[in-house]
């Protein structure tokens, strides 16, 4: 059985991106399409579709009620109604609220020759045809001044001209957006990228960290946190500069070690900076605490009667008292240490507010990463099944439990204490309006996705925020990467990866495979692929590579095995399909790495140790946070790897001052050798803990 561990990281500065980019099969309610095994009886969809048979039959009724006499127009209207079932309906209906009934119709604006002018075709075919309860009534499209009567009408009664009609319903397809041309959306048949020739890494720091978060002000700096609970602010060297992390180990950004309970699978698991950190100075830590040692460590126990769990029956594995260990999200501020958060070099370890506290049933699998969603600004909180081996209480499938879930919290609108208690919340946050289970009293409203075992490192694609990837650590056989969608069920403990899982015991009840609509992993690996004994495997999720540094891995999703058994590059094919092929890739150390990659004397090989986590900086360059230090992906030619797309003329520059907007911040880091002294002790203790994990 593989155990997993600790901690987090990042992501905030993307709110200015084009967030509607056409990507990923998603329904207009933001959920993943269902897989149906036969063609729907009314709409021409099969395989992945956003309609079940009930919705299909409702669309049929709606169509019959329109009573369209003209065959050509009827056929067009039917296709438009059925666009709701398209697996890309989220993109097709992107421009409007829930009310929108017409997808974006392809019009002649498109420069892409391939797109037909379906909007004109619709107008020309239907303009004189009477349609009852017309879909095209102006009021539905939010126009003022148009006739409110949407009973039986012709397009020509509602719209003055084709131009009038198409300026309201039309739109073009591009790589950023997709429009409806009368037929199910098809993907371009792209030639899949070749697997990369290998990854070239340089070593730029000795510290052992669990989380890296780029500075939200966009500068060339990042926060790094350790499992015991210390956060450092480091300057990042430019690519090709020969520089290393610019960090002062004697001057942490904040030190939370007094509150954090640090042990094998405990510690500071995550940190997140508010998207507006540069203005409001708000930041958040996710960590574990021990209630026998700290009075601030008191939350409701996640093992309770709501979820068929009796805390007095928990095994001794759970600590000396029920829910002795807890998971906490706490908020901090740079106010008080700096008037400008971008210039803050440190912050007080004084909690401004407790966001969340929950007692844990056992001593493992509690994930703990926190991330702000790049398009919604809400805080996503990853939570494992709580441990105990094979999720004995079936928490991950129990929607009254927050274990084995991804949660989504609004930390910008904090309700009153009475409201919090009325709603039975676990702290100071509110529930976003469109959380999937908000209206269902039988379910915990915090939940965004269910059926996770121990989500170990999630990330949002920095180019396509709808791609929310989470690696989920497996039990006995399979390590998986999931594409997380609203309300999705990722299968655990009914499935482990793609296979049915058979728990030995289940005091908390069972969930049948028939009763779940499990979403299967998009990538992963079998334990047998990396370790013949099948034991030492545990996935660490990474990022879509969006840097220009190594063009041969552009757009690929990188992930690794915690035990250093491999690094994989996942290629999506076709583009925007959500289907991936992943291949293990080699990695080596740049000949000119500023720090030696290997600690073994005489060895030139690269020994990464444990790969705890990945990080991404503001230039989209990718880092590996390992027990041996901090590594960064660099140009392939620095490892003598051939990538024909690489710009090999890029000159090696001398170390230059960081491009931080805050000159005082860059001038204060002049310790070019990474970690010394106490940090070495820290490193040793982390490694010891991992050895314990292995046996
Ligand atoms: C889907 O396939 C399963 C088994 O292959 C079958 O039992 C079921 O009836 C099918 N469902 C539909 C809607 O055709
Ligand atoms: C359908 O339209 C026809 C004429 O086109 C009309 O005679 C009939 O009453 C309509 N049916 C309904 C249900 O509106
Ligand atoms: C553009 O459209 C014309 C006419 O429909 C067609 O002949 C031509 O092949 C198209 N070009 C491309 C590149 O699709
Ligand atoms: C619809 O009516 C308009 C105006 O009466 C006429 O010009 C047009 O040709 C008609 N279109 C069709 C397809 O009948
Ligand atoms: C439109 O339909 C509603 C009922 O659906 C009816 O009350 C109303 O009178 C109709 N209006 C016209 C102009 O036919
Ligand atoms: C096509 O759609 C766009 C977006 O709605 C609109 O601005 C434009 O006017 C339309 N073009 C034509 C020719 O109708
Ligand atoms: C499909 O490929 C064409 C030509 O390369 C391009 O213009 C178009 O934007 C692509 N469509 C999508 C949906 O990616
Ligand atoms: C979309 O296409 C434009 C120009 O065709 C290109 O500059 C841009 O990088 C593309 N965006 C994506 C996400 O591929
Ligand atoms: C910190 O300062 C900012 C800007 O003045 C303010 O908006 C915020 O409320 C302050 N936070 C705390 C915890 O006082
Ligand atoms: C990559 O993996 C796929 C299957 O996952 C396999 O078909 C393909 O041959 C692999 N490519 C290489 C170059 O190893
Ligand atoms: C790359 O090749 C050069 C010349 O053959 C050699 O000197 C250098 O050591 C090689 N570097 C690496 C990292 O293999
Ligand atoms: C390659 O890099 C060099 C140095 O950074 C730059 O001057 C040049 O424009 C780049 N060439 C291309 C094709 O990007």
Tab-separated table of N, CA and C and ligand atoms in Angstrom, residues 647 649-651, ligand 12:
chain	number	residue	atom	x	y	z
A	647	UNK	N	15.325	27.087	-29.892
A	647	UNK	CA	16.120	28.224	-30.351
A	647	UNK	C	17.489	28.102	-29.697
A	649	UNK	N	20.148	29.506	-30.543
A	649	UNK	CA	21.003	30.693	-30.605
A	649	UNK	C	20.873	31.547	-29.340
A	650	UNK	N	19.936	31.145	-28.474
A	650	UNK	CA	19.774	31.925	-27.246
A	650	UNK	C	21.096	31.965	-26.503
A	651	UNK	N	21.569	33.146	-26.300
A	651	UNK	CA	22.893	33.287	-25.696
A	651	UNK	C	22.809	33.076	-24.202
B	12	LIG	C1	16.545	33.021	-30.406
B	12	LIG	O1	17.078	33.601	-29.243
B	12	LIG	C2	17.864	34.776	-29.484
B	12	LIG	C3	18.491	35.206	-28.170
B	12	LIG	O2	17.544	35.219	-27.147
B	12	LIG	C4	16.956	35.844	-30.069
B	12	LIG	O3	17.704	36.997	-30.333
B	12	LIG	C5	16.342	35.324	-31.355
B	12	LIG	O4	15.435	36.253	-31.871
B	12	LIG	C6	15.622	33.997	-31.112
B	12	LIG	N1	15.176	33.440	-32.378
B	12	LIG	C7	13.931	32.989	-32.562
B	12	LIG	C8	13.641	32.418	-33.902
B	12	LIG	O5	13.080	33.050	-31.685
